[in-house]
Amino acid sequence: MQTQHLLNRLCFGGRIQDLSNPEAAIWRDPHAAVKQLFAEIPEYQPLKSYSKEFMLDASEFARVEENRKVYPNSFDEITHNWLRHTADSPNPIVEKAALFWMHFIPVIGESELRVKPLLEIYRKNALGKLESLFFDLFLNPNFMNFLTAVNSSKDSPNQNLAREFMELFTLGVNNYTENDVRELARCFAGFVQPDEKIQTLTLNAENQDFGEKTLLGQRKAYDYKEAIQWIIAQPRTSKFIAKRVLRFYLTTEPTEQMIHDCAVVYQDSGHEFSALLEFMCKQAWFYTPKYMGNKVKTPMELLLQFQHQTGLRTYGLMCHWHMQRWLGQQLFNPPSVGGWPDGNQWLNGSVLVSRLTLLSDLLHISNRTLPKNGIAYKTHSWLSNFSLRLFRWNMDAKFNEDEYLDTLEKNGIPEAYWMMGSRFETLQENEKSSLRLREILQHPYYQYC
Amino acid sequence: MDRRKFIKTGLAVGAATYAAGSLLESCGNSAAVAPKYQGKRLVLISLDGGHDGLHAIAPKQNDLLAKLRPQIYADTQKQGISMSLAGKSDFLLHRNLKSLMPSLETGEFRVIPNAGLPLNEWNGSHFVSQDFWAMAEYEGNRNPTGVKGTGWVGRLLEKDGMQVSKFQRTAIAMGTLTPLVLQGQRVSGIAWPGLEAAETMKSQVESWLSNMTPIENNAVYQEMADLSMVYQWLNQTSPAPGFPASGLGLQLSHAATLIQQDQPFRVIKCSEGGFDTHSGQLKAHDGSYPKLSESLAAFHKFLKTNNLLEQTLVVIYSEFGRTIYENSALGTEHGTAGPMYVMGGGKALSKFTNTPFVFETEKLTGTDTTDYLKHQIDFRDVFRDIQLNWLGVS
């Protein structure tokens, strides 16, 4: 139970091989699992391309190539590669953390050429130091263009990046003055992109402001790196990020104590993200029953947890594109620099309808193509290697819903929820299994993790 | 919706489909019978990102503008079209907004200059300011920053005066999520994701509906039924003609169809992004203004042709205006006050007398050297007035 919760939050649920093996070491106790997961974090490697490998057939490949001509700036292949890689990853702590950063510092992608290095910046720095992440981002043309910070020069510099940097990425709103915004904008002036083909920005001394600036009460001739370091060093920053981390990983309503404890650890570690995560996963409050099974999955969690737990994979490039679109969360296409909503907002309006129907839609159309919009989905080895045990949801018709919800509120998720109803053990036919699976996927419980 | 409520109400759906067996064995679907409505309507259009109202309409001669935004103001003076505001003919309308000129001249499009908040309540964050406009709460009632409350329209949905017959969800937003302005405590407006998105969900939704027993207060059932209902309305006729193929153009053509069909939406919320012009503002507005003004002009024409203008009030606003000064990237920064625009028939607009444009500046703090535009009108008063005297809900 506790390990399941840990896997749901720190990764994308357990993998099919773990879930189908109750004897696996990982289930014994969550602390041992934390230790094992952090010890086995894979070394950073750039993403490989999955586009050809998982193309449905030659005609889809031709269509994608055709699309590429019509939409030369499309970066669907990059996000598809990441989703495929993450679904396959035996230990996706890094990818989940990268997803946190994509939520926390959301950027609208410009093109394949621009998004590729940007995604790698999130992945490479996901568990590392905050400072390195920002230093890399500030030299990335896509990130800097999005915040209109390229070609800003010392005479009346553009304040966009300076404001959002303090409001959204470090201090939080109301923890700086309008004067701080203007002064920080001076520190951030001077970035240029001398060559469109080279995906790294440089500084142009003519546009830089080498004068003294007053930033959060301290006067100094900051350059952009010193300004970033000075702002990161504020305890407010640790607190702000700790809160966002808790909201992303655990609950939309973290307590002040939890935020404080995490912030202290983060600050003391020199803002090392893995230190903060490991600390969080080892706290007793992380396993409080009221937080278990009570977080609305973001669309990416819904999409990835489904693939991770079932061993099923979407086929073809366009499928991931459609799913992101209908679920309301496209990677590198946030609604604004403020990112996507969280928690219950994902259960609002028509998104709820897409969420409840989409995964089952995909199963329904397994092994065939939906001509209307070209979603193609193929399961590999279909249900033969799929065990319904992983959902452990009792679908007994006599199931007492009220009693169940009472127990749930009192004790957290009871063992019964995770246990399989005995009748499913006997299901052999693919048709029946597929029907049950569909019902599980569109059950309200499946909206939570 | 809390988790318990969602699981409980959602569970009923699960059970119904389970009992009915395969989802594929479904037949026709009965759409909810919604009441018709021919009364007053409000269409809200937010220009997201903080629109520079001073670039849309500016005084002909102004020393401070010439000094603080030399390049942008030079462009205004070069290309602007002479127009009058509150009887004074010394203003310039951006050339790419010229489609609005006819309705500006007849008084069916009016400017509420410099709407905003007192400076001590103002906030330079997009998100905080957007929430301020959506909640439209006076300071004493407001939640602390960062805590979401309810939207001003959302709060009305639960009141009797807002309902059409017994129908409660009399507000609809064009978009996949219900925006804060339409979120109430118990009832929220419908979110319409667009025809293409609805098309994909159609078969699933319909089979669910036909397998489900309608259950009162079942959130999932309601979302499905309402979505299906709006889909049928918008799918049965071809889209209202004459709208540009832009985001807002498409949203307004859907709004037009719903109004023409007498559907029971008293408030329709649309939005258009791309106004956060920190750089290259001249180019940005040359791109966005034609689509914006043509969409609004098409909506005006549609309403007028179909005799619907008298009972439709359109209000256009942005979370804040922009700074008077321009930056080195030929853009402007987050500012304070900005204009609201209203469009409608004479009766609707009679309450909005032509307010003279007052160009006054103020500083954020005692030591500050930057001039910000001073607000003339509190937008909360405007919304409050619309609620009481246009929608007639107290």
XYZ file of N, CA and C in Angstrom, chain B residues 23-233:
633
model
N -20.470 -1.219 -23.762
C -20.788 0.161 -24.111
C -21.151 0.292 -25.584
N -20.754 -0.701 -26.326
C -20.960 -0.583 -27.766
C -22.399 -0.859 -28.168
N -23.095 -1.573 -27.309
C -24.480 -1.892 -27.644
C -25.402 -0.752 -27.246
N -25.141 0.401 -27.777
C -25.977 1.526 -27.385
C -26.786 1.990 -28.571
N -27.858 2.673 -28.262
C -28.652 3.215 -29.359
C -28.745 4.730 -29.225
N -29.820 5.278 -29.645
C -29.971 6.729 -29.689
C -29.870 7.407 -28.338
N -29.831 8.685 -28.390
C -29.637 9.471 -27.195
C -30.680 10.577 -27.161
N -31.227 10.803 -25.971
C -32.193 11.884 -25.879
C -31.529 13.116 -25.288
N -31.545 14.183 -26.022
C -30.926 15.409 -25.538
C -31.812 16.040 -24.470
N -31.160 16.683 -23.550
C -31.920 17.368 -22.505
C -32.780 18.439 -23.164
N -33.971 18.579 -22.676
C -34.826 19.621 -23.232
C -34.587 20.898 -22.440
N -33.905 21.811 -23.063
C -33.576 23.051 -22.376
C -34.565 24.133 -22.774
N -34.834 25.049 -21.854
C -35.771 26.130 -22.164
C -35.163 27.133 -23.134
N -36.018 27.837 -23.833
C -35.536 28.889 -24.739
C -35.454 30.199 -23.968
N -34.639 31.112 -24.462
C -34.446 32.366 -23.757
C -34.292 33.504 -24.763
N -35.016 34.584 -24.536
C -34.907 35.717 -25.456
C -34.577 37.023 -24.761
N -34.187 36.944 -23.507
C -33.938 38.165 -22.737
C -32.533 38.718 -22.913
N -32.122 39.505 -21.942
C -30.832 40.190 -22.030
C -29.660 39.236 -21.815
N -28.607 39.513 -22.571
C -27.414 38.671 -22.470
C -26.169 39.525 -22.318
N -25.168 38.885 -21.732
C -23.870 39.541 -21.553
C -22.803 38.671 -22.204
N -21.995 39.287 -23.056
C -20.871 38.550 -23.649
C -19.588 39.181 -23.122
N -18.789 38.390 -22.419
C -17.538 38.899 -21.865
C -16.383 38.437 -22.750
N -15.504 39.376 -23.089
C -14.329 39.004 -23.888
C -13.088 39.503 -23.157
N -12.235 38.577 -22.738
C -11.002 39.023 -22.082
C -9.853 38.997 -23.084
N -9.093 40.082 -23.085
C -7.886 40.169 -23.916
C -6.732 39.820 -22.986
N -6.282 38.559 -23.037
C -5.355 38.085 -22.028
C -3.912 38.519 -22.276
N -3.255 38.871 -21.188
C -1.844 39.255 -21.270
C -1.577 40.708 -20.873
N -2.631 41.511 -20.796
C -2.454 42.917 -20.449
C -2.362 43.759 -21.713
N -3.507 44.266 -22.165
C -3.560 44.968 -23.454
C -3.173 46.439 -23.300
N -2.374 46.924 -24.227
C -1.953 48.322 -24.209
C -3.023 49.202 -24.841
N -3.964 49.639 -24.029
C -5.069 50.465 -24.526
C -4.595 51.766 -25.146
N -3.441 52.252 -24.693
C -2.913 53.507 -25.220
C -2.414 53.364 -26.656
N -2.285 52.135 -27.087
C -1.886 51.928 -28.474
C -3.120 51.798 -29.369
N -4.242 51.420 -28.771
C -5.477 51.275 -29.538
C -6.097 52.642 -29.806
N -6.240 53.432 -28.743
C -6.794 54.780 -28.864
C -5.924 55.714 -28.016
N -5.374 56.723 -28.625
C -4.492 57.645 -27.897
C -4.867 59.085 -28.194
N -4.582 59.996 -27.247
C -4.798 61.421 -27.534
C -3.888 61.862 -28.688
N -4.395 62.811 -29.479
C -3.636 63.258 -30.648
C -2.315 63.917 -30.275
N -2.365 64.772 -29.286
C -1.163 65.481 -28.845
C -0.991 65.228 -27.360
N 0.136 64.616 -27.002
C 0.393 64.420 -25.590
C 1.895 64.375 -25.366
N 2.381 65.313 -24.572
C 3.826 65.440 -24.388
C 4.430 64.250 -23.659
N 3.674 63.741 -22.676
C 4.222 62.630 -21.895
C 4.353 61.369 -22.759
N 3.361 61.125 -23.591
C 3.436 59.977 -24.497
C 4.612 60.143 -25.458
N 4.776 61.362 -25.976
C 5.860 61.618 -26.915
C 7.215 61.397 -26.243
N 7.266 61.712 -24.964
C 8.535 61.599 -24.246
C 8.812 60.150 -23.823
N 7.787 59.481 -23.302
C 8.022 58.159 -22.698
C 7.919 57.000 -23.685
N 7.099 57.154 -24.714
C 7.021 56.078 -25.711
C 7.202 56.659 -27.110
N 8.416 57.228 -27.346
C 8.608 57.980 -28.590
C 8.301 57.161 -29.846
N 8.787 55.929 -29.911
C 8.620 55.185 -31.175
C 7.186 54.723 -31.382
N 6.583 54.204 -30.297
C 5.208 53.713 -30.437
C 4.256 54.873 -30.722
N 4.493 56.000 -30.029
C 3.591 57.143 -30.221
C 3.774 57.762 -31.613
N 5.034 57.734 -32.084
C 5.270 58.250 -33.441
C 4.477 57.421 -34.453
N 4.448 56.117 -34.220
C 3.680 55.234 -35.105
C 2.196 55.574 -35.031
N 1.702 55.769 -33.808
C 0.297 56.136 -33.626
C -0.026 57.414 -34.398
N 0.835 58.403 -34.245
C 0.560 59.696 -34.893
C 0.631 59.600 -36.414
N 1.500 58.673 -36.860
C 1.665 58.522 -38.292
C 0.458 57.796 -38.921
N 0.044 56.702 -38.285
C -0.971 55.868 -38.939
C -2.382 56.035 -38.386
N -2.518 56.654 -37.188
C -3.813 56.690 -36.513
C -4.899 57.413 -37.301
N -6.141 56.997 -37.062
C -7.286 57.624 -37.719
C -7.968 58.536 -36.708
N -8.253 59.727 -37.133
C -8.907 60.697 -36.262
C -10.253 60.185 -35.759
N -10.485 60.325 -34.483
C -11.792 59.914 -33.955
C -12.125 60.775 -32.741
N -13.389 60.724 -32.340
C -13.732 61.517 -31.167
C -14.172 60.620 -30.021
N -13.921 61.116 -28.842
C -14.263 60.389 -27.622
C -14.969 61.381 -26.710
N -16.141 61.042 -26.241
C -16.928 61.928 -25.385
C -17.051 63.324 -25.995
N -17.304 63.364 -27.296
C -17.553 64.643 -27.953
C -16.309 65.418 -28.334
N -15.140 64.901 -27.947
C -13.908 65.628 -28.293
C -13.196 64.874 -29.407
N -12.905 65.606 -30.471
C -12.403 64.917 -31.661
C -10.881 64.910 -31.731
N -10.232 64.824 -30.599
C -8.771 64.848 -30.677
C -8.127 63.527 -30.236
N -8.653 62.445 -30.786
C -8.071 61.135 -30.487
C -7.721 60.395 -31.765
N -6.837 59.413 -31.609
C -6.403 58.626 -32.763
C -6.688 57.149 -32.524
N -7.359 56.538 -33.491
C -7.646 55.102 -33.420
C -6.601 54.367 -34.269
N -6.069 53.281 -33.725
C -5.075 52.497 -34.474
C -5.681 52.067 -35.804
N -4.891 52.235 -36.860
C -5.441 52.006 -38.200
C -5.995 50.590 -38.367
N -5.374 49.622 -37.706
C -5.838 48.245 -37.864
C -7.092 47.926 -37.051
N -7.598 48.953 -36.343
C -8.871 48.774 -35.639
C -9.990 49.483 -36.397
N -9.712 49.856 -37.633
C -10.677 50.708 -38.355
C -12.037 50.046 -38.562
N -12.087 48.715 -38.512
C -13.395 48.038 -38.644
C -14.359 48.446 -37.539
N -13.802 49.000 -36.430
C -14.677 49.387 -35.315
C -15.250 50.791 -35.508
N -14.694 51.521 -36.483
C -15.073 52.922 -36.657
C -16.578 53.135 -36.821
N -17.260 52.356 -37.690
C -18.697 52.600 -37.865
C -19.471 52.513 -36.547
N -19.206 51.475 -35.736
C -19.974 51.353 -34.490
C -19.513 52.363 -33.441
N -18.247 52.802 -33.530
C -17.801 53.881 -32.646
C -18.571 55.160 -32.966
N -18.786 55.395 -34.265
C -19.471 56.624 -34.682
C -20.948 56.626 -34.307
N -21.580 55.443 -34.369
C -23.004 55.407 -34.012
C -23.207 55.273 -32.504
N -22.110 55.137 -31.760
C -22.242 54.994 -30.312
C -22.626 53.595 -29.887
N -22.496 52.641 -30.799
C -22.783 51.255 -30.425
C -21.519 50.518 -29.966
N -20.428 51.225 -29.987
C -19.178 50.728 -29.418
C -18.608 51.898 -28.625
N -18.419 51.696 -27.334
C -17.946 52.812 -26.524
C -16.739 52.415 -25.693
N -16.010 53.453 -25.271
C -14.796 53.224 -24.502
C -15.028 53.659 -23.060
N -14.696 52.783 -22.127
C -14.658 53.180 -20.718
C -13.175 53.357 -20.409
N -12.698 54.584 -20.404
C -11.251 54.773 -20.321
C -10.699 54.453 -18.937
N -9.476 53.970 -18.909
C -8.728 53.823 -17.663
C -9.489 53.123 -16.548
N -9.927 51.923 -16.830
C -10.543 51.118 -15.775
C -9.446 50.350 -15.059
N -9.637 50.125 -13.793
C -8.615 49.397 -13.025
C -8.952 49.405 -11.563
N -7.908 49.354 -10.749
C -8.074 49.309 -9.301
C -7.276 50.453 -8.686
N -7.642 50.873 -7.477
C -6.788 51.825 -6.771
C -5.373 51.236 -6.649
N -4.378 52.066 -6.714
C -3.004 51.571 -6.782
C -2.616 50.676 -5.601
N -3.185 50.928 -4.438
C -2.815 50.091 -3.288
C -3.371 48.670 -3.400
N -4.300 48.453 -4.338
C -4.825 47.099 -4.538
C -4.296 46.461 -5.809
N -3.661 47.273 -6.651
C -3.189 46.800 -7.947
C -2.082 45.758 -7.786
N -1.983 44.831 -8.727
C -0.911 43.843 -8.704
C -0.362 43.648 -10.120
N 0.953 43.581 -10.241
C 1.606 43.489 -11.555
C 1.671 42.087 -12.122
N 1.109 41.112 -11.388
C 1.139 39.733 -11.884
C -0.073 39.470 -12.767
N 0.156 38.828 -13.924
C -0.967 38.461 -14.795
C -2.014 37.668 -14.030
N -1.512 36.678 -13.288
C -2.419 35.673 -12.735
C -3.225 36.242 -11.581
N -2.548 37.023 -10.756
C -3.267 37.651 -9.649
C -4.296 38.636 -10.216
N -3.887 39.419 -11.221
C -4.805 40.414 -11.779
C -5.981 39.772 -12.501
N -5.700 38.692 -13.245
C -6.804 37.999 -13.925
C -7.811 37.491 -12.899
N -7.292 36.983 -11.782
C -8.189 36.522 -10.714
C -8.993 37.689 -10.137
N -8.338 38.832 -9.977
C -9.051 40.020 -9.472
C -10.246 40.357 -10.370
N -10.001 40.359 -11.674
C -11.082 40.694 -12.613
C -12.175 39.624 -12.603
N -11.766 38.367 -12.440
C -12.750 37.285 -12.457
C -13.592 37.300 -11.183
N -12.944 37.547 -10.060
C -13.679 37.506 -8.786
C -14.465 38.792 -8.566
N -13.866 39.918 -9.016
C -14.489 41.234 -8.859
C -15.029 41.449 -7.457
N -14.220 41.097 -6.478
C -14.606 41.266 -5.077
C -13.981 42.553 -4.531
N -14.721 43.254 -3.713
C -14.131 44.403 -3.042
C -13.213 43.898 -1.951
N -12.265 44.724 -1.570
C -11.155 44.252 -0.758
C -11.557 43.445 0.473
N -12.542 43.915 1.188
C -12.935 43.232 2.414
C -13.366 41.783 2.198
N -13.950 41.500 1.029
C -14.481 40.162 0.764
C -13.462 39.226 0.134
N -12.338 39.782 -0.258
C -11.434 39.009 -1.099
C -10.610 38.015 -0.310
N -10.314 36.888 -0.960
C -9.418 35.910 -0.363
C -7.998 36.450 -0.407
N -7.130 35.954 0.476
C -5.732 36.359 0.366
C -5.159 35.923 -0.983
N -4.169 36.645 -1.479
C -3.552 36.312 -2.764
C -3.182 34.838 -2.811
N -3.502 34.205 -3.912
C -3.129 32.805 -4.068
C -4.252 31.854 -3.704
N -5.262 32.328 -2.998
C -6.388 31.472 -2.667
C -7.532 31.804 -3.611
N -7.930 30.831 -4.403
C -8.976 31.087 -5.380
C -10.335 31.166 -4.699
N -11.117 32.076 -5.163
C -12.470 32.184 -4.651
C -13.441 31.738 -5.723
N -14.515 32.488 -5.881
C -15.475 32.194 -6.933
C -15.520 33.394 -7.874
N -15.963 33.163 -9.104
C -16.068 34.252 -10.063
C -17.365 35.020 -9.863
N -17.385 36.250 -10.347
C -18.581 37.071 -10.084
C -19.799 36.525 -10.824
N -19.604 35.959 -12.006
C -20.743 35.366 -12.718
C -21.111 34.032 -12.073
N -20.113 33.267 -11.683
C -20.350 31.982 -11.019
C -21.229 32.134 -9.789
N -20.978 33.193 -9.038
C -21.780 33.428 -7.834
C -23.247 33.700 -8.165
N -23.472 34.265 -9.365
C -24.859 34.581 -9.741
C -25.644 33.338 -10.139
N -24.927 32.311 -10.648
C -25.623 31.156 -11.219
C -26.544 30.466 -10.217
N -26.224 30.613 -8.947
C -27.047 29.949 -7.943
C -28.267 30.762 -7.555
N -28.337 31.970 -8.083
C -29.474 32.830 -7.704
C -30.649 32.617 -8.655
N -31.842 32.731 -8.085
C -33.061 32.520 -8.871
C -33.135 33.454 -10.067
N -32.748 34.701 -9.858
C -32.871 35.717 -10.898
C -32.042 35.426 -12.135
N -31.112 34.519 -11.997
C -30.208 34.219 -13.105
C -30.702 33.026 -13.920
N -31.592 32.241 -13.332
C -32.011 31.014 -14.000
C -32.985 31.278 -15.149
N -32.987 30.362 -16.094
C -33.965 30.410 -17.169
C -34.872 29.208 -16.944
N -36.130 29.467 -16.652
C -37.017 28.433 -16.098
C -36.273 27.800 -14.927
N -36.019 26.504 -14.956
C -35.282 25.917 -13.833
C -33.817 25.675 -14.189
N -33.466 26.048 -15.399
C -32.108 25.777 -15.877
C -31.102 26.690 -15.179
N -30.063 26.070 -14.561
C -29.137 26.841 -13.730
C -27.838 27.232 -14.422
N -27.397 26.369 -15.329
C -26.069 26.652 -15.923
C -26.239 27.620 -17.095
N -26.600 28.839 -16.767
C -26.919 29.808 -17.819
C -25.693 30.594 -18.275
N -24.502 30.057 -18.015
C -23.284 30.704 -18.509
C -22.440 29.660 -19.208
N -21.772 30.070 -20.270
C -20.937 29.135 -21.027
C -19.637 29.826 -21.420
N -18.541 29.075 -21.332
C -17.248 29.624 -21.743
C -16.759 28.875 -22.962
N -16.161 29.602 -23.882
C -15.567 28.970 -25.053
C -14.156 28.527 -24.659
N -13.948 27.243 -24.481
C -12.645 26.740 -24.044
C -12.804 25.425 -23.328
N -11.694 24.722 -23.095
C -11.809 23.391 -22.504
C -12.017 23.423 -20.989
N -11.619 24.499 -20.331
C -11.812 24.577 -18.886
C -12.748 25.727 -18.540
N -13.526 25.545 -17.488
C -14.390 26.622 -17.032
C -13.523 27.683 -16.356
N -13.497 28.904 -16.882
C -12.651 29.919 -16.259
C -13.217 30.361 -14.914
N -12.334 30.934 -14.097
C -12.727 31.332 -12.744
C -13.972 32.217 -12.730
N -14.095 33.101 -13.697
C -15.223 34.042 -13.677
C -16.569 33.296 -13.682
N -16.611 32.100 -14.248
C -17.874 31.339 -14.294
C -17.953 30.259 -13.209
N -16.974 30.227 -12.319
C -17.006 29.196 -11.274
C -17.744 29.691 -10.037
N -18.784 28.955 -9.654
C -19.507 29.288 -8.439
C -19.198 28.277 -7.360
N -19.848 28.420 -6.250
C -19.613 27.497 -5.135
C -20.149 26.112 -5.465
N -21.376 26.041 -5.943
C -21.987 24.748 -6.268
C -22.194 24.572 -7.775
N -22.580 25.641 -8.439
C -22.845 25.563 -9.872
C -21.768 26.340 -10.622
N -21.316 25.797 -11.734
C -20.360 26.515 -12.580
C -20.874 26.535 -14.008
N -20.334 27.452 -14.787
C -20.720 27.534 -16.183
C -20.220 26.318 -16.963
N -20.794 26.134 -18.143
C -20.384 25.044 -19.020
C -19.128 25.475 -19.773
N -18.235 24.515 -20.036
C -17.082 24.819 -20.889
C -17.301 24.127 -22.223
N -17.201 24.888 -23.296
C -17.424 24.329 -24.634
C -16.075 24.207 -25.347
N -15.603 22.971 -25.575
C -14.245 22.792 -26.103
C -14.126 23.020 -27.600
N -15.234 23.255 -28.273
C -15.178 23.417 -29.730
C -15.716 22.177 -30.424
N -16.151 22.373 -31.662
C -16.811 21.285 -32.395
C -15.900 20.092 -32.626
N -14.658 20.384 -32.970
C -13.737 19.309 -33.323
C -13.520 18.378 -32.128
N -13.304 18.986 -30.961
C -13.073 18.188 -29.755
C -14.333 17.414 -29.388
N -15.477 18.082 -29.494
C -16.729 17.436 -29.124
C -17.033 16.267 -30.056
N -16.658 16.424 -31.304
C -16.873 15.382 -32.307
C -16.198 14.072 -31.890
N -14.978 14.183 -31.393
C -14.240 12.978 -30.973
C -14.887 12.296 -29.785
N -15.485 13.092 -28.916
C -16.053 12.508 -27.708
C -17.478 12.017 -27.921
N -18.037 12.421 -29.044
C -19.466 12.260 -29.272
C -19.981 10.839 -29.042
N -19.372 9.885 -29.721
C -19.948 8.545 -29.679
C -19.893 7.983 -28.262
N -18.775 8.220 -27.575
C -18.655 7.728 -26.200
C -19.694 8.375 -25.292
N -19.782 9.681 -25.418
C -20.704 10.420 -24.566
C -22.132 9.942 -24.796
N -22.468 9.778 -26.061
C -23.839 9.372 -26.357
C -24.136 7.973 -25.832
N -23.165 7.080 -25.944
C -23.445 5.737 -25.453
C -23.536 5.727 -23.929
N -22.753 6.563 -23.295
C -22.864 6.687 -21.838
C -24.246 7.188 -21.461
N -24.648 8.239 -22.144
C -25.917 8.857 -21.795
C -27.071 7.880 -21.967
N -27.004 7.100 -23.045
C -28.126 6.200 -23.290
C -28.123 5.034 -22.299
N -26.963 4.757 -21.700
C -26.890 3.673 -20.726
C -27.142 4.139 -19.298
N -27.159 5.425 -19.117
C -27.268 5.946 -17.765
C -28.691 6.338 -17.432
N -29.038 6.168 -16.191
C -30.279 6.729 -15.725
C -29.940 8.145 -15.277
N -30.681 9.129 -15.748
C -30.366 10.485 -15.292
C -30.479 10.565 -13.770
N -29.450 11.045 -13.156
C -29.455 11.144 -11.706
C -29.274 12.609 -11.364
N -30.120 13.074 -10.520
C -30.040 14.484 -10.185
C -28.725 14.759 -9.449
N -28.154 15.896 -9.713
C -26.911 16.313 -9.075
C -25.740 15.388 -9.365
N -25.856 14.605 -10.406
C -24.722 13.777 -10.769
C -23.823 14.592 -11.696
N -22.645 14.932 -11.163
C -21.776 15.860 -11.882
C -21.336 15.304 -13.230
N -20.991 14.034 -13.243
C -20.501 13.445 -14.487
C -21.611 13.408 -15.525
N -22.790 12.966 -15.068
C -23.921 12.902 -15.973
C -24.218 14.282 -16.539
N -24.186 15.249 -15.651
C -24.513 16.602 -16.082
C -23.524 17.138 -17.116
N -22.239 16.916 -16.862
C -21.234 17.384 -17.823
C -21.489 16.767 -19.195
N -21.751 15.477 -19.184
C -21.954 14.765 -20.441
C -23.208 15.262 -21.140
N -24.281 15.368 -20.373
C -25.556 15.765 -20.971
C -25.454 17.172 -21.552
N -24.815 18.062 -20.809
C -24.723 19.449 -21.259
C -23.833 19.582 -22.482
N -22.741 18.836 -22.457
C -21.836 18.889 -23.597
C -22.542 18.388 -24.853
N -23.265 17.298 -24.679
C -23.975 16.704 -25.797
C -25.043 17.657 -26.331
N -25.690 18.340 -25.406
C -26.732 19.305 -25.759
C -26.148 20.445 -26.601
N -25.050 21.030 -26.133
C -24.444 22.144 -26.862
C -23.935 21.656 -28.218
N -23.426 20.444 -28.232
C -22.933 19.876 -29.496
C -24.053 19.820 -30.522
N -25.211 19.338 -30.081
C -26.330 19.229 -31.024
C -26.764 20.588 -31.546
N -26.769 21.570 -30.668
C -27.177 22.907 -31.099
C -26.222 23.479 -32.136
